[in-house]
CSV table of C-alpha atoms and ligand atoms in Angstrom, one decimal:
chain,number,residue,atom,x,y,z
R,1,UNK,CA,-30.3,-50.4,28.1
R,2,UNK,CA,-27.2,-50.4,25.8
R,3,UNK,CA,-25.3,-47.5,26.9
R,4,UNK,CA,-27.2,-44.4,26.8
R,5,UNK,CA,-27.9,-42.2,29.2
R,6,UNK,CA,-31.6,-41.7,30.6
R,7,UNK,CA,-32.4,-37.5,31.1
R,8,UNK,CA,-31.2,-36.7,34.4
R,9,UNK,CA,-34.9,-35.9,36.1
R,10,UNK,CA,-35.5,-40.0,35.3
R,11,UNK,CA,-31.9,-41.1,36.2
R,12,UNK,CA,-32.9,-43.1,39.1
R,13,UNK,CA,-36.9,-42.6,39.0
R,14,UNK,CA,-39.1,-42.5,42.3
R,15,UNK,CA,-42.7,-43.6,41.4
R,16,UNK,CA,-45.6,-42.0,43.2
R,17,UNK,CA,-45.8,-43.6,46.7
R,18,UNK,CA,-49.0,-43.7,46.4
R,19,UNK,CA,-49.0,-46.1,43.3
R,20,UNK,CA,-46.5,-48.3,44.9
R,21,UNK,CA,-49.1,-49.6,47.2
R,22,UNK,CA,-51.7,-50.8,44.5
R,23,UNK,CA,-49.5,-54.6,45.0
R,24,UNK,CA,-51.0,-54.2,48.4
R,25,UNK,CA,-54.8,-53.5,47.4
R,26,UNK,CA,-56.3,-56.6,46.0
R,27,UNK,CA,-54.2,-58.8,48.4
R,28,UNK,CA,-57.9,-61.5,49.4
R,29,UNK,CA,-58.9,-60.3,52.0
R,30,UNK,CA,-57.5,-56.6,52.3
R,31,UNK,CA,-59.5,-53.0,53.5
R,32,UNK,CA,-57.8,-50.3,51.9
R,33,UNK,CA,-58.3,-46.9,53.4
R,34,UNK,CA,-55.7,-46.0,50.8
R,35,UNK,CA,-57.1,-44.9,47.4
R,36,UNK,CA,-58.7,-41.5,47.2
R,37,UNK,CA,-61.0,-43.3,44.6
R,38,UNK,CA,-65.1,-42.8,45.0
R,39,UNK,CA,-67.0,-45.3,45.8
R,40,UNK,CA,-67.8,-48.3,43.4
R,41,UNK,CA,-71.2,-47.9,44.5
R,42,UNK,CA,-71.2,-44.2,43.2
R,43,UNK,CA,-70.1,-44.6,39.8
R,44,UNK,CA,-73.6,-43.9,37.5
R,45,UNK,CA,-72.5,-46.7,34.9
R,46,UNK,CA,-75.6,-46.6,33.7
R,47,UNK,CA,-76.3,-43.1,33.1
R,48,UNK,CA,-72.8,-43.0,31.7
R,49,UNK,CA,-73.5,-45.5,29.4
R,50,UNK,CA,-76.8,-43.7,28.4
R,51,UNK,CA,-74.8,-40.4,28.1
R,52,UNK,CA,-72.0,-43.1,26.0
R,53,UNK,CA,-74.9,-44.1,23.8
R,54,UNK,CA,-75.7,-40.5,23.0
R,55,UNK,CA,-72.2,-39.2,22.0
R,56,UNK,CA,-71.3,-42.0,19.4
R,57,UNK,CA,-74.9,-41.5,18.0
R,58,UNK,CA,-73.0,-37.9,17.2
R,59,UNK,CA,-70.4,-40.4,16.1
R,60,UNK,CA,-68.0,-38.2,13.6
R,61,UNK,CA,-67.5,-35.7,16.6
R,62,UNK,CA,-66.6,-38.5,19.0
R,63,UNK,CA,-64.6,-40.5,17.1
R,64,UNK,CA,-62.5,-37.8,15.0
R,65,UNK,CA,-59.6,-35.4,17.0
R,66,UNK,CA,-60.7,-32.8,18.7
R,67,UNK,CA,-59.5,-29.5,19.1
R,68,UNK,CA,-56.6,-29.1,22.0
R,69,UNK,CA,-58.4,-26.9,23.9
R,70,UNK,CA,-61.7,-29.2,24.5
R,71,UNK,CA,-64.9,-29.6,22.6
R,72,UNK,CA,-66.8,-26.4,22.9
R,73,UNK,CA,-70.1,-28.2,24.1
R,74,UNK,CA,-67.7,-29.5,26.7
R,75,UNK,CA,-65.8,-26.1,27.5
R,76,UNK,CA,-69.5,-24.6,27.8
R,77,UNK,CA,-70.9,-27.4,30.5
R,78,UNK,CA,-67.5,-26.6,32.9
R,79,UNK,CA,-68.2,-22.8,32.2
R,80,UNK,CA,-71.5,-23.6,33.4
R,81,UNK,CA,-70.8,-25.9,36.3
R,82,UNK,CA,-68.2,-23.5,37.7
R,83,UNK,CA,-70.3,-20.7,37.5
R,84,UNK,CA,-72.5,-22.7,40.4
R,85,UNK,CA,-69.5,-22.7,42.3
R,86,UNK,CA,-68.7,-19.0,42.2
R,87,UNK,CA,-66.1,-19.1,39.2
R,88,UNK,CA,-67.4,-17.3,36.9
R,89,UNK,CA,-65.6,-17.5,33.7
R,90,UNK,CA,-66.5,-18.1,30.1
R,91,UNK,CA,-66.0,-21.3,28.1
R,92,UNK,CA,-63.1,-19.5,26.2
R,93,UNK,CA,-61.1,-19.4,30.0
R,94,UNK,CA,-61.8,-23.0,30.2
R,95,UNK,CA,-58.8,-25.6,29.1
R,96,UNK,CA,-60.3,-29.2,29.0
R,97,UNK,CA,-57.3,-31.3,30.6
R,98,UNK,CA,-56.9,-35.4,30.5
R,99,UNK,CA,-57.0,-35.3,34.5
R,100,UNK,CA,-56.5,-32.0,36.9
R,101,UNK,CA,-53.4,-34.1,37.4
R,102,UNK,CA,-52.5,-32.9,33.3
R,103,UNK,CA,-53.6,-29.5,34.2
R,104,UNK,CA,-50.9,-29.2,37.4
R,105,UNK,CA,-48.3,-30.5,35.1
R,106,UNK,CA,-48.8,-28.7,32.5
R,107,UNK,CA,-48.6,-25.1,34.6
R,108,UNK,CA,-45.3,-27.1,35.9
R,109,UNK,CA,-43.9,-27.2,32.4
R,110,UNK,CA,-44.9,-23.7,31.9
R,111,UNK,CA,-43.5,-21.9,34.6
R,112,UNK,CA,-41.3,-23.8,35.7
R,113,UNK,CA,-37.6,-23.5,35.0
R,114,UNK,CA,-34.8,-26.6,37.0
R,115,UNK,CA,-34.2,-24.5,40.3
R,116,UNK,CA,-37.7,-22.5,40.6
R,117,UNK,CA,-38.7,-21.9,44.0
R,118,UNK,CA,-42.4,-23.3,44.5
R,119,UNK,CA,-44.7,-23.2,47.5
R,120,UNK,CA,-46.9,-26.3,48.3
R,121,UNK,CA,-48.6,-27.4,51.2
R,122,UNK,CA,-47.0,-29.8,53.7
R,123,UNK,CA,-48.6,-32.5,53.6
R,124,UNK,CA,-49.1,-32.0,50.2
R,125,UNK,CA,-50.4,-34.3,47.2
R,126,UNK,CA,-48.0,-36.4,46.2
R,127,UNK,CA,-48.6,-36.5,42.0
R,128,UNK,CA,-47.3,-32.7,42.4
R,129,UNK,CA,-44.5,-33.0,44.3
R,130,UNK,CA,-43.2,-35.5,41.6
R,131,UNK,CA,-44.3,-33.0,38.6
R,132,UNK,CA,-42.1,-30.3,40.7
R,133,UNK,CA,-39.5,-32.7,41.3
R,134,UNK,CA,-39.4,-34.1,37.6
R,135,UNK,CA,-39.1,-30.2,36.5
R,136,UNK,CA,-36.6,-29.6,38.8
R,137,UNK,CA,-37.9,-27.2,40.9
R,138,UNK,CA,-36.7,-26.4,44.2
R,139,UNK,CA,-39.5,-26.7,47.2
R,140,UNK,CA,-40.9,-25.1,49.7
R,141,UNK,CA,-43.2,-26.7,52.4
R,142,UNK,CA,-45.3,-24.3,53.7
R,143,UNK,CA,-46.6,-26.2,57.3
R,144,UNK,CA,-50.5,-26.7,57.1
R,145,UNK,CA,-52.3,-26.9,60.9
R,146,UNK,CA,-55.9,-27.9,61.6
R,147,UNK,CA,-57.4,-25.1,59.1
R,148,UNK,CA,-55.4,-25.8,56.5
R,149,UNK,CA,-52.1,-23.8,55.2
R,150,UNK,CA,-50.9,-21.5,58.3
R,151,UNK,CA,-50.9,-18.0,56.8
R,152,UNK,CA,-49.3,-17.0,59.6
R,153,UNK,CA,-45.8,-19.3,58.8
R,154,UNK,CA,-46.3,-18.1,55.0
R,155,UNK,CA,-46.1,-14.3,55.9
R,156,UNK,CA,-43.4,-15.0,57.9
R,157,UNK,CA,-41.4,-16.9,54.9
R,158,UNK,CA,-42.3,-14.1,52.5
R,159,UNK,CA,-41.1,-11.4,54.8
R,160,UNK,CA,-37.8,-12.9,55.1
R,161,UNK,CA,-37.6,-14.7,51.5
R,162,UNK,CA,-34.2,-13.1,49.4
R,163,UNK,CA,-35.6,-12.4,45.4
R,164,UNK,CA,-34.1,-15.5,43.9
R,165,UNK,CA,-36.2,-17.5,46.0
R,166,UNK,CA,-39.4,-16.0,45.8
R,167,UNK,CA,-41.7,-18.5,44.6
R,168,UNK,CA,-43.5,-18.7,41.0
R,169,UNK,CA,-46.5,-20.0,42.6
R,170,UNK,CA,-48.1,-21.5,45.3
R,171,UNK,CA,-50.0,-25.2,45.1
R,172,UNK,CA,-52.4,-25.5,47.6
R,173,UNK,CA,-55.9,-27.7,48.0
R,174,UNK,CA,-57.6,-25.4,50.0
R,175,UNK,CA,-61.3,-27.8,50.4
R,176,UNK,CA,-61.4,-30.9,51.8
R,177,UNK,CA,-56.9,-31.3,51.3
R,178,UNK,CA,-55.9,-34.5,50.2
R,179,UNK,CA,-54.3,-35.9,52.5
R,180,UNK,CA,-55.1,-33.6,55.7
R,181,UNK,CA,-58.8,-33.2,54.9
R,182,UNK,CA,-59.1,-29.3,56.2
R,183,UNK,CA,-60.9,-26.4,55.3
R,184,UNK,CA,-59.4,-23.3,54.6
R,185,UNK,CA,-61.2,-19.9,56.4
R,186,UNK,CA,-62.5,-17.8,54.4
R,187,UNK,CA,-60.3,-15.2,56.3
R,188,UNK,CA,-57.1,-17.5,55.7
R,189,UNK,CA,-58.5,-17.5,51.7
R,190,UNK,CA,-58.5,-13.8,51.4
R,191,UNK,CA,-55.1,-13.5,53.3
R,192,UNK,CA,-53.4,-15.5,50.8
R,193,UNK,CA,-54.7,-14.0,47.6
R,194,UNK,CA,-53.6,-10.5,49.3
R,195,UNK,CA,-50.1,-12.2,49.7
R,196,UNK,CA,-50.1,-13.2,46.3
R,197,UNK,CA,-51.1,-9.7,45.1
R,198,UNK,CA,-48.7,-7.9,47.3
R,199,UNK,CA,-45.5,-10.7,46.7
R,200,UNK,CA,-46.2,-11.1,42.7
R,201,UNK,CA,-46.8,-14.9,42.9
R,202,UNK,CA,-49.7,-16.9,41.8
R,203,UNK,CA,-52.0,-19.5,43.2
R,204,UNK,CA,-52.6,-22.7,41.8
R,205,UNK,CA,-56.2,-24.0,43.5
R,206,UNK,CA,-56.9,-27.1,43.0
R,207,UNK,CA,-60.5,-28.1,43.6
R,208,UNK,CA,-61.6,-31.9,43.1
R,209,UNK,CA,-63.1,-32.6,46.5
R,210,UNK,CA,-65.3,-28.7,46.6
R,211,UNK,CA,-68.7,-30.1,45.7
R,212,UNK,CA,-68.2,-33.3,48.3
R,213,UNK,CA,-69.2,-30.6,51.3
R,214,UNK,CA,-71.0,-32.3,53.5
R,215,UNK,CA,-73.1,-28.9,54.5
R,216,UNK,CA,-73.0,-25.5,52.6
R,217,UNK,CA,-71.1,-24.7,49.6
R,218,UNK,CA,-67.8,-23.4,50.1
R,219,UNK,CA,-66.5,-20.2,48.6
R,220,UNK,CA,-63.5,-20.8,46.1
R,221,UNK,CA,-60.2,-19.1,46.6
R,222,UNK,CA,-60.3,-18.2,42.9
R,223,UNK,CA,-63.7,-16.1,43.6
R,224,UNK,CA,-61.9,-14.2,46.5
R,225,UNK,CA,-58.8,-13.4,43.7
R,226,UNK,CA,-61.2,-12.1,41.4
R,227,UNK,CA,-62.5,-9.4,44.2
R,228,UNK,CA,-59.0,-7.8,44.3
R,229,UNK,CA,-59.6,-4.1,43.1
R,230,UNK,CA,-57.9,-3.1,40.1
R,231,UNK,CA,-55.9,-6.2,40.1
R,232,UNK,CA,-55.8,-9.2,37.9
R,233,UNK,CA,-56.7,-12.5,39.7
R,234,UNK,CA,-53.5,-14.5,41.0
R,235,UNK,CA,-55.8,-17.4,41.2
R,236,UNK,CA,-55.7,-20.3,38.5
R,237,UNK,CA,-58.2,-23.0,39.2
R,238,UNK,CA,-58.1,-26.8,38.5
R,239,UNK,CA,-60.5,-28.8,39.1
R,240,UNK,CA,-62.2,-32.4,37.7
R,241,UNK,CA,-65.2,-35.0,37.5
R,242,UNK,CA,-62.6,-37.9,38.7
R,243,UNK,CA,-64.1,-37.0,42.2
R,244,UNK,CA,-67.9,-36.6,41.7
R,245,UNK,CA,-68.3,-38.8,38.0
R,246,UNK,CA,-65.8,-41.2,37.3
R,247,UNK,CA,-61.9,-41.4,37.5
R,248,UNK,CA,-62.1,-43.4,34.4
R,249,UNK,CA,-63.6,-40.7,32.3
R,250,UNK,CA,-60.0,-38.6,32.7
R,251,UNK,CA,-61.7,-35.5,32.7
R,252,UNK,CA,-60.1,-32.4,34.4
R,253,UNK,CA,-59.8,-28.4,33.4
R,254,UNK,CA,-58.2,-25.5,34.1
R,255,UNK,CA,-59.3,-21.4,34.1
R,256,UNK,CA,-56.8,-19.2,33.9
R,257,UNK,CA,-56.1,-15.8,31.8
R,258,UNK,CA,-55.4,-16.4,28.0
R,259,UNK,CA,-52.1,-16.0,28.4
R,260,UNK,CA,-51.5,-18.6,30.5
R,261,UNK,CA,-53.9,-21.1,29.0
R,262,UNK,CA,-52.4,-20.8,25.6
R,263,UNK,CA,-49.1,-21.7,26.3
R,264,UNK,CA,-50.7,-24.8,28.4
R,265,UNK,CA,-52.3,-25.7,25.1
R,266,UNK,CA,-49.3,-25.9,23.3
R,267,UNK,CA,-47.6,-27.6,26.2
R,268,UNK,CA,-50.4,-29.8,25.8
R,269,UNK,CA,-50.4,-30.4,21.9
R,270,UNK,CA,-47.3,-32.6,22.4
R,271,UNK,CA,-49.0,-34.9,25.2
R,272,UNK,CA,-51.9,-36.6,23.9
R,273,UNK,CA,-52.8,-33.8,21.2
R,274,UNK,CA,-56.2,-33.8,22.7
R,275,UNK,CA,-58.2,-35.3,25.9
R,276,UNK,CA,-60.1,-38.4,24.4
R,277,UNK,CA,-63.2,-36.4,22.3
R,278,UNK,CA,-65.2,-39.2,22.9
R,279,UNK,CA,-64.9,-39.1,27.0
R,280,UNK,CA,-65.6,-35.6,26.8
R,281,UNK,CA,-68.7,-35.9,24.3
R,282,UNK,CA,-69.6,-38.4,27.1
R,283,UNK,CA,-69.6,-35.9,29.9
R,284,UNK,CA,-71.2,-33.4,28.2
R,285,UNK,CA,-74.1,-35.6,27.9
R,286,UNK,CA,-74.1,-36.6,31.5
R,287,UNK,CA,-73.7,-33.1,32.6
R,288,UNK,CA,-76.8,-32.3,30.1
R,289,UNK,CA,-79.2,-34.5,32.3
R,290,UNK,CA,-80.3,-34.2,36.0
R,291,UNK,CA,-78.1,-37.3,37.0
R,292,UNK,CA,-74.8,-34.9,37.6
R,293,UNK,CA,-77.0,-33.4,40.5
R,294,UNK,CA,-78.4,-36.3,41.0
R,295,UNK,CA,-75.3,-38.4,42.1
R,296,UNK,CA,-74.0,-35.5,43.5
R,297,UNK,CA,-76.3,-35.5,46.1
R,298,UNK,CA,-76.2,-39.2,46.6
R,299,UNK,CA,-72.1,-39.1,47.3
R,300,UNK,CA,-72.6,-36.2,49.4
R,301,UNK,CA,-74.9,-38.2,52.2
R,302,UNK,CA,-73.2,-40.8,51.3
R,303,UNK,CA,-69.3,-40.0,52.0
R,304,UNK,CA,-70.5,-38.0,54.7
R,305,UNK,CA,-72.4,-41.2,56.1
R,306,UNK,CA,-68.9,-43.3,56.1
R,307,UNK,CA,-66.8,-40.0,57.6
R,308,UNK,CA,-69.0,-40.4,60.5
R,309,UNK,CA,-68.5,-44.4,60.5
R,310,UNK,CA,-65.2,-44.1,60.2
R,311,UNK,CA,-64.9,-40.9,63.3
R,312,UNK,CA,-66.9,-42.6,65.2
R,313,UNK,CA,-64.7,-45.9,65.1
R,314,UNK,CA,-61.9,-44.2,65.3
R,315,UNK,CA,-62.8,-42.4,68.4
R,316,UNK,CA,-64.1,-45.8,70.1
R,317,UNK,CA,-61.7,-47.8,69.3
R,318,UNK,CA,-58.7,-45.5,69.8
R,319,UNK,CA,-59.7,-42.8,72.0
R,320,UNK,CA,-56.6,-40.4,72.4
R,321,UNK,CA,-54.4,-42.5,70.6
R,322,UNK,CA,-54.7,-41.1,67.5
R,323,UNK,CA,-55.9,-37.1,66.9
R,324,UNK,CA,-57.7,-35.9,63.1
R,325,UNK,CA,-59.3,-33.0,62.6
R,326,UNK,CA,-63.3,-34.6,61.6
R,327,UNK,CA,-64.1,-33.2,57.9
R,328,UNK,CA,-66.2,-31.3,56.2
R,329,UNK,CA,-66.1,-32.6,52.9
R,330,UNK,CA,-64.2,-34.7,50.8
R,331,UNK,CA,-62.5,-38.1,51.1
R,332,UNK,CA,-59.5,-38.0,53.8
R,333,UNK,CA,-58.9,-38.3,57.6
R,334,UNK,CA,-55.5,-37.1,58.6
R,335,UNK,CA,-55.2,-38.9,61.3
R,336,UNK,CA,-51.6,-38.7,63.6
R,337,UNK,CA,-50.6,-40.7,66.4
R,338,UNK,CA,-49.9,-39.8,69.4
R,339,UNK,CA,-47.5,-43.1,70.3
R,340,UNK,CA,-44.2,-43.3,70.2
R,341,UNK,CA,-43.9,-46.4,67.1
R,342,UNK,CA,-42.1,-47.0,64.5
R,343,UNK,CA,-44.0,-45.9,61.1
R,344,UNK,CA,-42.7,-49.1,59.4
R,345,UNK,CA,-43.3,-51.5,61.7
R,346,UNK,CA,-47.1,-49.9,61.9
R,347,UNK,CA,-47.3,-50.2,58.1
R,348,UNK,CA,-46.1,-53.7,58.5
R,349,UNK,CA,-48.6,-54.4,60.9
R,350,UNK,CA,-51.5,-53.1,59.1
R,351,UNK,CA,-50.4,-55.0,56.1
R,352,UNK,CA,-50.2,-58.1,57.8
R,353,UNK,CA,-53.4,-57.2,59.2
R,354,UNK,CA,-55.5,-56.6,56.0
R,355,UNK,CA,-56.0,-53.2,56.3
R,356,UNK,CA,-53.9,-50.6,54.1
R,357,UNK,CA,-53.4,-46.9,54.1
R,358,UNK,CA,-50.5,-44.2,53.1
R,359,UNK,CA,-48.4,-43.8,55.4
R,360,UNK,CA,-47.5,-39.6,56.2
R,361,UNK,CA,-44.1,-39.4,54.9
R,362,UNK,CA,-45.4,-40.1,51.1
R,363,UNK,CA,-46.8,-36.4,51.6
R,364,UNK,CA,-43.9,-34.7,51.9
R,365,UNK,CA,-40.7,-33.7,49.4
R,366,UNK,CA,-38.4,-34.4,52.0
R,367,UNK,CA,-40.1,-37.1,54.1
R,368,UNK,CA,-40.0,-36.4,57.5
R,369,UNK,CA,-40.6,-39.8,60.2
R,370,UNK,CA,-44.0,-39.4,60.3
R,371,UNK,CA,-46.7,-41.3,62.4
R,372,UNK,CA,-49.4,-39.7,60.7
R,373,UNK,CA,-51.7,-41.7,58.0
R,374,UNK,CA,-54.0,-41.0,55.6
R,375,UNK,CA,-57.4,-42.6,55.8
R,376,UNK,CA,-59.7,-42.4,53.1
R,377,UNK,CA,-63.2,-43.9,53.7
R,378,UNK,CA,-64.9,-43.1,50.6
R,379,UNK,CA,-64.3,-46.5,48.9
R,380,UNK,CA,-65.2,-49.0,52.1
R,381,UNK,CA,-68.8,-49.8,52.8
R,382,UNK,CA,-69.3,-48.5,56.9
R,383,UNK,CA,-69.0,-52.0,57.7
R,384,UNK,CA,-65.7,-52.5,56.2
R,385,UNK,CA,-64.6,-49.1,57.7
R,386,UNK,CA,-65.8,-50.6,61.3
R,387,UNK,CA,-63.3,-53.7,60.3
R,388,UNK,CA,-60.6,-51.9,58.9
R,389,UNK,CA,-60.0,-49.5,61.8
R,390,UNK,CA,-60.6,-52.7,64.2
R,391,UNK,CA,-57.7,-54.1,62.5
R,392,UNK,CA,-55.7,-50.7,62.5
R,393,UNK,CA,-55.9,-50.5,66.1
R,394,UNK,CA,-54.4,-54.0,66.5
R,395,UNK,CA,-51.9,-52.9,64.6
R,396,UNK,CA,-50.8,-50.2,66.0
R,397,UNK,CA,-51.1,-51.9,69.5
R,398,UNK,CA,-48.3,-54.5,67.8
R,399,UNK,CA,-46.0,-51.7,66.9
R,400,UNK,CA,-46.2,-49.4,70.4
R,401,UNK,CA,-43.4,-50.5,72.5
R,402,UNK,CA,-45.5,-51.5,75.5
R,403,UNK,CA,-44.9,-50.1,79.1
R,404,UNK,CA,-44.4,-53.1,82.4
R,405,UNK,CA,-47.9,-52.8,83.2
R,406,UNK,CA,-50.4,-53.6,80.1
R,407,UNK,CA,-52.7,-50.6,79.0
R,408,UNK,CA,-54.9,-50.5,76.0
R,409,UNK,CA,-55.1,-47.8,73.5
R,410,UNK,CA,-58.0,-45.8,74.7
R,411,UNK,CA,-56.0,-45.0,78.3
R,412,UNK,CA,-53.0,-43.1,76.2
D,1,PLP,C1,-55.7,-33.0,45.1
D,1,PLP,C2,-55.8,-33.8,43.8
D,1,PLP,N1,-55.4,-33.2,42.7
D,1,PLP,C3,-55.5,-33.9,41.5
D,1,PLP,C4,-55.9,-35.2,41.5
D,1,PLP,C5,-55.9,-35.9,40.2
D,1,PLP,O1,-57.2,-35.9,39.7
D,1,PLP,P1,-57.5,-36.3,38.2
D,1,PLP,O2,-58.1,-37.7,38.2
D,1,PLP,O3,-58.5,-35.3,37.8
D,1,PLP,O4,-56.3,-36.3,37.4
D,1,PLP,C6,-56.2,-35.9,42.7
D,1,PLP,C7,-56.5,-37.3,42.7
D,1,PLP,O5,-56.5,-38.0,43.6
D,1,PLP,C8,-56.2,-35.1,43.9
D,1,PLP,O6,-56.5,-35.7,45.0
């Protein structure tokens, strides 16, 4: 465009990896195990539309601007529903966000300065590694095994870190991770809030996937930052009905102290001034109800009905081919293989193959060759999860260089 220059962070722009594939999704035909979307058949359009019905009957407080900081109905319903969860805050500690996803970013243009050091997971989600990278921050990938981050690597880099690159905070998805799917310990939890308190950094937990447990509630990392004696909590906590209402409402939120939320708030004046005052009237109203609770419980048996559809294909079809960690909650299957192949060819194959996932090296800021994948299976019916990982194992039959005599995938 003519000749002037675009800001260096969008000189030569890298869209989310994970948004690149959407040409892919609605090829006839196709099974994606990409999208971390809920299921169509979990989206209460009609109670939304009730709870839509209700708001514009309040129509001047839907329809107008709202305040910045969310509706205070609003800001009272999430102090409310993350009380049930263990964070107990008020609805003046609550920031209503358009997304989690706004929330992240806007703690990114808060703290972060170009050449920040900033801890995430690896694999990580990729929508923050591209606010971090857009901000300029410099990266650190703290390795994540089958519990989630290892506390054990993290000490390690903190004991030997030199003061400019001790990070500003840590990102992590400690419940059901997108993409590995683990569980942080509760041990692991309370090891990383005393490494917070005893390094001076803070923790950004962010918790979409927490009420999709599959068995008992799981304690927040937040909670375990607010039992440090004498200490303020290093927690901040993100969270958002994308996962357990609807994407479509963009509702997300933060809690964090005042000081911190206030400057989001005028980070986020100049983004969209407010989150849409009539989606949030909306949720208010749906959160008012029993269908919050109601649904809830649905997607619970239900996503934990299509994990074990999904496992148990997986381990059929594929046998030692491919090792995941089974979840607990949530919407993802990390699943790695154990073959030798090419990770584009496998892609390839899949595509060709109608069946879609991401591919591991989208998880990471410097991506690795990676013959991991992540599997969703909250969108697919079980029967198209039974198809899909049919397909997948064709696929990745097609791209394993094959050995004189022929085996099939469950000997390896
Ligand atoms: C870990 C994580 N954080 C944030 C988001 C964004 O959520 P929202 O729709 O609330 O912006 C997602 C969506 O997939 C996610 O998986």
């Amino acid at each position: 465009m003519n000749n002037i220059e675009f800001a260096q962070r969008f000189a030569s722009p890298l869209g989310s990896p994970i948004r690149e594939l959407f040409k892919y999704v609605n090829l006839p035909g196709m099974i994606s195990f990409a999208g971390g979307y809920p299921s169509p058949s979990l989206l209460d359009s009609t109670g939304l539309m009730e709870a839509g019905l209700r708001a514009l009957s309040d129509g001047s407080n839907a329809l107008q601007y709202g305040a910045t900081e969310g509706s205070a109905a609003l800001r009272e319903s999430l102090a409310a529903l993350c009380s049930t969860r263990g964070v107990h805050c008020s609805a003046d500690d609550i920031l209503v966000t358009t997304g989690s996803q706004q929330a992240f970013d806007l703690l990114v243009r808060v703290f972060v300065e170009p050449g920040d050091m900033v801890y995430v997971e690896a694999p990580a989600y990729p929508a923050t590694l591209q606010a971090l990278k857009q901000a300029g921050a410099r990266i650190k990938e703290c390795p994540v095994d089958q519990d989630g981050l290892d506390i054990d690597q993290l000490t390690s880099f903190l004991e030997h870190v030199e003061a400019a690159d001790r990070p500003k905070f840590l990102y992590t998805v400690p419940t059901f991770s997108n993409p590995s799917g683990t569980l942080l310990p509760q041990a692991r939890r309370a090891a990383l809030v005393g490494l917070a308190q005893q390094h001076g950094f803070l923790v950004v937990e962010d918790d979409p996937y927490g009420e999709l447990s599959f068995d008992a509630p799981i304690a927040t990392l937040f909670e375990r930052g607010k039992l440090l004696a004498h200490q303020a909590n290093p927690v901040i906590y993100l969270s958002s009905l994308s996962k357990t209402v609807a994407p479509g409402l963009r509702i997300g939120w933060m809690v964090a102290p005042k000081d911190v939320s206030r400057r989001c708030a005028v980070a986020k004046q100049t983004m969209d001034l407010c989150t849409s005052p009539l989606n949030q009237l909306i949720a208010v109203e749906y959160l008012k109800g029993d269908r919050y609770q109601a649904t809830l419980t649905t997607s619970r048996a239900e996503y934990a009905r299509r994990m074990r559809a999904m496992v148990d294909s997986l381990t059929s079809r594929l046998g030692n081919a491919l090792s995941f960690v089974e979840p607990r909650g949530g919407m993802f299957i990390w699943a790695v293989s154990a073959l030798a192949l090419d990770p584009q060819k496998l892609f390839h194959a899949a595509v060709a193959n109608n069946v879609l996932y991401v591919p591991g090296a989208a998880f990471y800021a410097i991506p690795p060759s990676s013959t991991a994948m992540r599997l969703s299976y909250a969108a697919p019916t079980v029967g198209e999860i039974e198809d899909g990982v049919e397909r997948l194992a064709s696929a990745l039959l097609f791209a394993t260089p094959q050995p004189s005599t022929c085996r099939s995938l469950t000997d390896v």
